[in-house]
Amino acid sequence: MPPIDEKAFESHFCHQLEIAGYKQHKHGEVDRELCLHIGELEEFLEATQAEALNELKKSLGQGWRDEILSAYRAALAEKKPFELLRDGLSVDTQHINLATFKPTTSRAEQQQRDYEKNRFSYIRQYVFDGRESIDIVLFLNGIAIVTIELKNEPSGQCVYDAVKQYLDRDLDLPIFKLPFLHIAADNTRVQVAAGFPNRNKDDFRDFNEGLENPKPANKREYPVHYLYHDVLLGDSLLNIIQHYLYSSGERWVFPRLHQRRVVGRIFDHLVDHYGKTGQLDTRYLVQHSAGSGKSNTIVWLVQNLRDLSVNDHKLFHSVVVVTDRVNLDDQIAADFRRAIGQAGIVGYADSTSDLRDFLAEGRKVIVTTLHKFSYLQDAINSRPDQRICFIIDESHRSQSGSLNQKMTDAYYAQANEQEADREADPNKEQEELLAEVAEKSFPNAAFVALTATPSDLTLKQFGTKDGDKRTAFDTYTMDEAIAEGYILDVVKGLIPYDTIYKLSYRYTSQHEYAPLSVYRALNQIAYEDDDIIREKVDRMVRLFDDKTVDKIGGRAKAMVVTSSRLAAVKYKSYFDKVLAGKPYKALVAFSGKIVWDGVTYTEAGMNEPLLPRPNMKTEDAFDEDDSLRILIVANKFQTGFDQPLLHTMFLDKSISDINAVQTLSRLNRMCPGKKDTMTVDFTGSAAAIIKAFQKYQHYVEGHGEADPEELSKMYQDLLKRGVFTRTDMDEYAELKASDNASDSAAISGLLCEIKRRYEEKYKSLDDRREYRALVGRYVSFYRYIRALFQMPADELLSCFNLCAGLYPVLADEKSAEELKKELEYVKVLRYKIEKTGTPEIKEPEKGKVSGPTGQPKLSTVQEVIDALNKKFDQLDQGDSDRIAEHMSSVIEDPELMNVVQHNPDTDEELLFEQVMKEKLSDRYMDFVYDICPPERFETMMDEAIRDFVARNAYHLLRQSAARSAMYS
């Protein structure tokens, strides 16, 4: 039987490296401080730069090796090892190349020969501190570039154990600081780190092929074969060093699989297409989710395409990046400067003349904010002999940039408020641009468009033909980005406001939400109504204090999305009043000027008193100042606004389709300590939002209500199964609260005893999985309910604590780290409530009319309820019981009885219509608002039902008054 342990996996991995051209070395001449194998470097220099090496030996004598080591050590103070591999090293009077990169033309024959002499080697079980070792370390020409830790799943360890092994070591040692990549892998999954700035698991990210566990190319390979069959091949690593790696602060940027994939696919397709046709006229639509690292993808596309040669000729004279990110010194521009590192390569064009000038001088890379097709066509026409690649970044700040500021200011000056507040489509400019590109032929131009949310029209006009439909040339989905931990699933945190109320209604809370205010807020169309806005501000501040303020280490921020600029101004004004005396404040963002009650308001004027420094941009102040925690927006910042501390969104504007996805995606950015998000919808848009996300995200689970009663049902189910008891729960809680360190043994013993019962009760693997899944769902569901509401300290909490401790113990085949991570992804149960439509009221029977004179004289409350149920079949038993309670309270009300008793001779119908109808209707509405669940409001408040109840209550009052008069 072949071995299936970690050693066998490691041997196979190393064997595959040797097939790919790696040589194995012993520790030999490796300098531990520099992580440099001097013998390997010497052989590379002898093979590629013999003349320079001989000059060094002649000049420095026997100390030439020490001099190289000294120069290398000094250079590391300024650059990373991968930068030295790229730039070379000066030693004495010689400049030596530490690596040779692939030539762009076939005419560079000597460079090609030198390229083939790069030396890739590895050391197995690399000892770094005298006793501890790393499974594999890879070297390029003697310089350590990659470390690898492997774990074998059949032996009971996984990728998370490899990550933990890295983090348990002294990360200040050179072997963890100098290589540019650290790989943790088991047989099926991979995580990688490019440096350790955080010193925790956040430094590692998934590096897997596809959404699920990667599958092998054939059944006779490990699923992680793509490491030694692709990523770690010599050609791949040299390309990554030359065109991808660049420093960013304390760490460096390493491409993710989908980023290398799309760049490589476009590169290869261009080479093949132009080689066969001699023309360009190509279009590529790249659909990469938010959180996909799109800015870096653009940089790497530029890096790989700007020097691309086909048939020994440069393919592109210029690569033009089209973006409406107005602050080009941010993000893309900064990334270009770090990645390219050469002056005069990149030009930034803010005008058509700038664009023409840069093209005329042959500037390799041009970044422009000109997002109109006419400008680009003018550029193409001005240089018909030049081949140009246009990389079109998706629209980001179409409502806030200076590009359209003059236009909008003039527009506001002429248009009325309703027109001025009409929301522009944030994707309109890109849609129009791509539509015109798709309709024309450009023999000397290639277009690459990147977007997270392509419309059907964009796919139709710009997508790649796939049978009867059009698809993106390359896709990285939201599901993949969520699964790999790059973004959060914001749909899970979408909460209709009535759900907040329902939870408050089901459980006693220090915060009560008046049913009337909820009912009005959910049905109020006038988003600019002052009273409604005041009411919502009060609710938002309470929710922020209760649910948000302590998130992300007490730094979480919120966004209020309003329906108009006027609404934003009112929200800002009322927030300022409510937040007076609190440690945090609110900023507002809107364009132009708004007049309210005779006063003119601007964004700058309303924010100025709160800015850390005069004349700061709103987004910069919101980013820098931790006390500025709420941002009120009207159209601005709903797209392209990247603030990882955003945790909560209060949605007071109806949204749908792409706009819904882009708006909620403001919350999805990851940052340390951010585990979830919350969107409170005041508009009834939840169903439309879920539908919008389902277009771009396959695994979407929305909810209308998270029913706390289901938690109790799961709890009772767990107790009935008899694996643990209430006594176990109490004992576990007592032990967890103990200050006695020795009680940790008692906790372990208790959990082991419960596990013994579990194994004794459930013999089959399927039964055990089913029970463990129930425990996991309970833990996940409790956490979800607790995130919305302050749960009481009762048996449900005790059960949660025990289940959270028990879940990882119930399976030996998984490591603790893996189970901890698995528990985070246990699906939360969500229960969808069908939206209740307007009830259909049956017409009265022929010959009968509504009212005291036309219906039978019902003499008891029960008779009224029976008649009501017969007449209105949409009522359920709960409705009937509530109405019966109301009727009983009405006929016992002395105030109402007094009105009837003092008007015995007044016409019965006249007294009802002019006096009693309003009193009884108000009494009924107050009763419904006080005790009725929100989902029954529409039925209980139906006008026909209210009238029936009021008229019969009035009849019973008169009947009771008549009896009292008879016996008095």
Coordinates of N, CA and C in Angstrom, one line a residue, residues 699-779:
Y699 N -25.3 32.4 -5.0 CA -25.7 32.0 -3.7 C -26.3 33.2 -2.9
V700 N -27.5 33.6 -3.2 CA -28.1 34.8 -2.5 C -29.2 34.3 -1.7
E701 N -29.1 34.6 -0.4 CA -30.2 34.3 0.5 C -30.7 35.6 1.1
G702 N -32.0 35.9 0.8 CA -32.6 37.1 1.5 C -33.5 36.6 2.5
H703 N -34.1 37.5 3.3 CA -35.0 37.2 4.3 C -36.0 38.3 4.5
G704 N -37.2 38.0 4.8 CA -38.2 39.0 5.2 C -38.3 39.1 6.6
E705 N -38.0 38.0 7.3 CA -38.1 38.0 8.8 C -37.2 36.8 9.3
A706 N -36.4 37.1 10.3 CA -35.7 36.1 11.0 C -36.5 35.8 12.2
D707 N -37.2 34.7 12.2 CA -38.2 34.4 13.3 C -37.6 33.9 14.5
P708 N -37.6 34.6 15.6 CA -37.0 34.1 16.9 C -37.7 32.8 17.4
E709 N -38.9 32.6 17.0 CA -39.6 31.4 17.4 C -38.9 30.1 16.9
E710 N -38.2 30.3 15.7 CA -37.5 29.1 15.2 C -36.3 28.8 16.1
L711 N -35.7 29.8 16.7 CA -34.6 29.5 17.6 C -35.1 28.6 18.8
S712 N -36.3 28.9 19.3 CA -36.8 28.1 20.4 C -37.1 26.7 19.9
K713 N -37.6 26.6 18.7 CA -37.9 25.2 18.1 C -36.6 24.4 18.0
M714 N -35.5 25.0 17.5 CA -34.2 24.3 17.4 C -33.7 23.9 18.8
Y715 N -33.9 24.9 19.8 CA -33.4 24.6 21.1 C -34.2 23.4 21.7
Q716 N -35.5 23.3 21.5 CA -36.3 22.2 22.0 C -35.9 20.9 21.3
D717 N -35.6 21.0 20.0 CA -35.2 19.8 19.3 C -33.9 19.3 19.8
L718 N -32.9 20.2 20.1 CA -31.7 19.7 20.7 C -31.9 19.0 22.0
L719 N -32.7 19.6 22.9 CA -32.9 19.0 24.2 C -33.6 17.6 24.0
K720 N -34.6 17.5 23.1 CA -35.3 16.2 22.9 C -34.4 15.1 22.5
R721 N -33.3 15.4 21.8 CA -32.4 14.4 21.3 C -31.6 13.8 22.4
G722 N -31.5 14.5 23.5 CA -30.9 13.8 24.7 C -29.4 13.7 24.7
V723 N -28.7 14.4 23.9 CA -27.2 14.4 23.9 C -26.7 15.2 25.0
F724 N -27.3 16.4 25.3 CA -27.0 17.2 26.4 C -28.3 17.7 27.1
T725 N -28.2 18.1 28.3 CA -29.3 18.5 29.1 C -29.1 19.9 29.6
R726 N -30.2 20.4 30.2 CA -30.1 21.8 30.8 C -29.0 21.8 31.9
T727 N -28.9 20.7 32.6 CA -27.9 20.6 33.7 C -26.5 20.8 33.0
D728 N -26.3 20.2 31.9 CA -25.0 20.3 31.2 C -24.8 21.8 30.8
M729 N -25.8 22.4 30.3 CA -25.7 23.8 29.9 C -25.3 24.7 31.1
D730 N -26.0 24.5 32.2 CA -25.7 25.3 33.4 C -24.3 25.1 33.9
E731 N -23.9 23.8 33.9 CA -22.5 23.5 34.3 C -21.5 24.1 33.4
Y732 N -21.7 24.0 32.1 CA -20.8 24.6 31.2 C -20.7 26.1 31.4
A733 N -21.8 26.8 31.6 CA -21.8 28.2 31.8 C -21.1 28.6 33.1
E734 N -21.2 27.8 34.1 CA -20.5 28.1 35.4 C -19.0 27.9 35.2
L735 N -18.6 26.8 34.5 CA -17.2 26.6 34.3 C -16.6 27.7 33.4
K736 N -17.3 28.1 32.4 CA -16.8 29.2 31.5 C -16.6 30.5 32.2
A737 N -17.4 30.7 33.2 CA -17.3 32.0 34.0 C -16.3 31.9 35.1
S738 N -15.7 30.7 35.3 CA -14.8 30.5 36.5 C -13.5 31.3 36.2
D739 N -12.9 31.7 37.3 CA -11.6 32.3 37.3 C -10.5 31.3 37.6
N740 N -10.9 30.1 37.9 CA -10.0 29.0 38.3 C -9.4 28.4 37.0
A741 N -8.1 28.5 36.8 CA -7.5 27.9 35.6 C -7.7 26.4 35.5
S742 N -7.8 25.7 36.6 CA -7.9 24.3 36.6 C -9.2 23.8 36.0
D743 N -10.2 24.7 35.9 CA -11.5 24.4 35.4 C -11.5 24.1 33.9
S744 N -10.4 24.5 33.2 CA -10.3 24.2 31.8 C -10.4 22.7 31.6
A745 N -9.8 21.9 32.5 CA -9.8 20.5 32.4 C -11.2 20.0 32.6
A746 N -12.0 20.6 33.5 CA -13.4 20.2 33.7 C -14.2 20.5 32.4
I747 N -13.9 21.6 31.8 CA -14.7 22.0 30.5 C -14.4 20.9 29.5
S748 N -13.1 20.5 29.3 CA -12.8 19.5 28.3 C -13.5 18.2 28.7
G749 N -13.5 17.8 30.0 CA -14.1 16.6 30.4 C -15.6 16.6 30.1
L750 N -16.3 17.7 30.4 CA -17.7 17.8 30.1 C -18.0 17.6 28.6
L751 N -17.2 18.3 27.8 CA -17.5 18.2 26.3 C -17.2 16.8 25.8
C752 N -16.2 16.2 26.4 CA -15.9 14.8 26.0 C -17.0 13.8 26.4
E753 N -17.6 14.1 27.6 CA -18.7 13.2 28.0 C -19.9 13.4 27.1
I754 N -20.2 14.6 26.7 CA -21.3 14.9 25.8 C -21.0 14.2 24.4
K755 N -19.8 14.3 24.0 CA -19.4 13.7 22.7 C -19.6 12.2 22.8
R756 N -19.2 11.6 24.0 CA -19.4 10.1 24.1 C -20.9 9.8 24.0
R757 N -21.8 10.6 24.6 CA -23.2 10.3 24.4 C -23.6 10.4 22.9
Y758 N -23.1 11.4 22.3 CA -23.4 11.7 20.8 C -23.0 10.5 20.0
E759 N -21.8 9.9 20.3 CA -21.3 8.8 19.5 C -22.1 7.5 19.8
E760 N -22.5 7.4 21.1 CA -23.3 6.2 21.5 C -24.7 6.3 20.9
K761 N -25.3 7.5 20.8 CA -26.6 7.6 20.3 C -26.7 7.5 18.8
Y762 N -25.7 8.1 18.1 CA -25.7 8.2 16.6 C -24.5 7.3 16.1
K763 N -24.8 6.2 15.5 CA -23.8 5.3 15.1 C -23.4 5.6 13.6
S764 N -24.3 6.0 12.8 CA -24.0 6.2 11.4 C -23.4 7.6 11.2
L765 N -22.5 7.7 10.1 CA -21.9 8.9 9.8 C -22.9 10.0 9.4
D766 N -24.0 9.6 8.7 CA -25.0 10.5 8.2 C -25.7 11.1 9.4
D767 N -26.1 10.2 10.4 CA -26.8 10.7 11.6 C -25.9 11.7 12.4
R768 N -24.6 11.4 12.5 CA -23.7 12.3 13.2 C -23.6 13.6 12.5
R769 N -23.5 13.6 11.2 CA -23.4 14.9 10.4 C -24.7 15.7 10.6
E770 N -25.8 15.0 10.6 CA -27.1 15.7 10.7 C -27.2 16.4 12.0
Y771 N -26.8 15.7 13.1 CA -26.8 16.3 14.4 C -25.9 17.5 14.5
R772 N -24.7 17.3 14.0 CA -23.7 18.3 14.1 C -24.1 19.6 13.3
A773 N -24.8 19.3 12.2 CA -25.3 20.4 11.4 C -26.4 21.2 12.2
L774 N -27.2 20.5 13.0 CA -28.2 21.2 13.8 C -27.5 22.0 14.8
V775 N -26.5 21.5 15.5 CA -25.8 22.3 16.5 C -25.2 23.5 15.8
G776 N -24.6 23.4 14.6 CA -24.0 24.5 13.9 C -25.0 25.5 13.5
R777 N -26.2 25.1 13.0 CA -27.2 26.0 12.6 C -27.7 26.8 13.8
Y778 N -27.8 26.1 15.0 CA -28.3 26.9 16.2 C -27.3 28.0 16.5
V779 N -26.0 27.7 16.5 CA -25.0 28.7 16.8 C -25.1 29.8 15.8

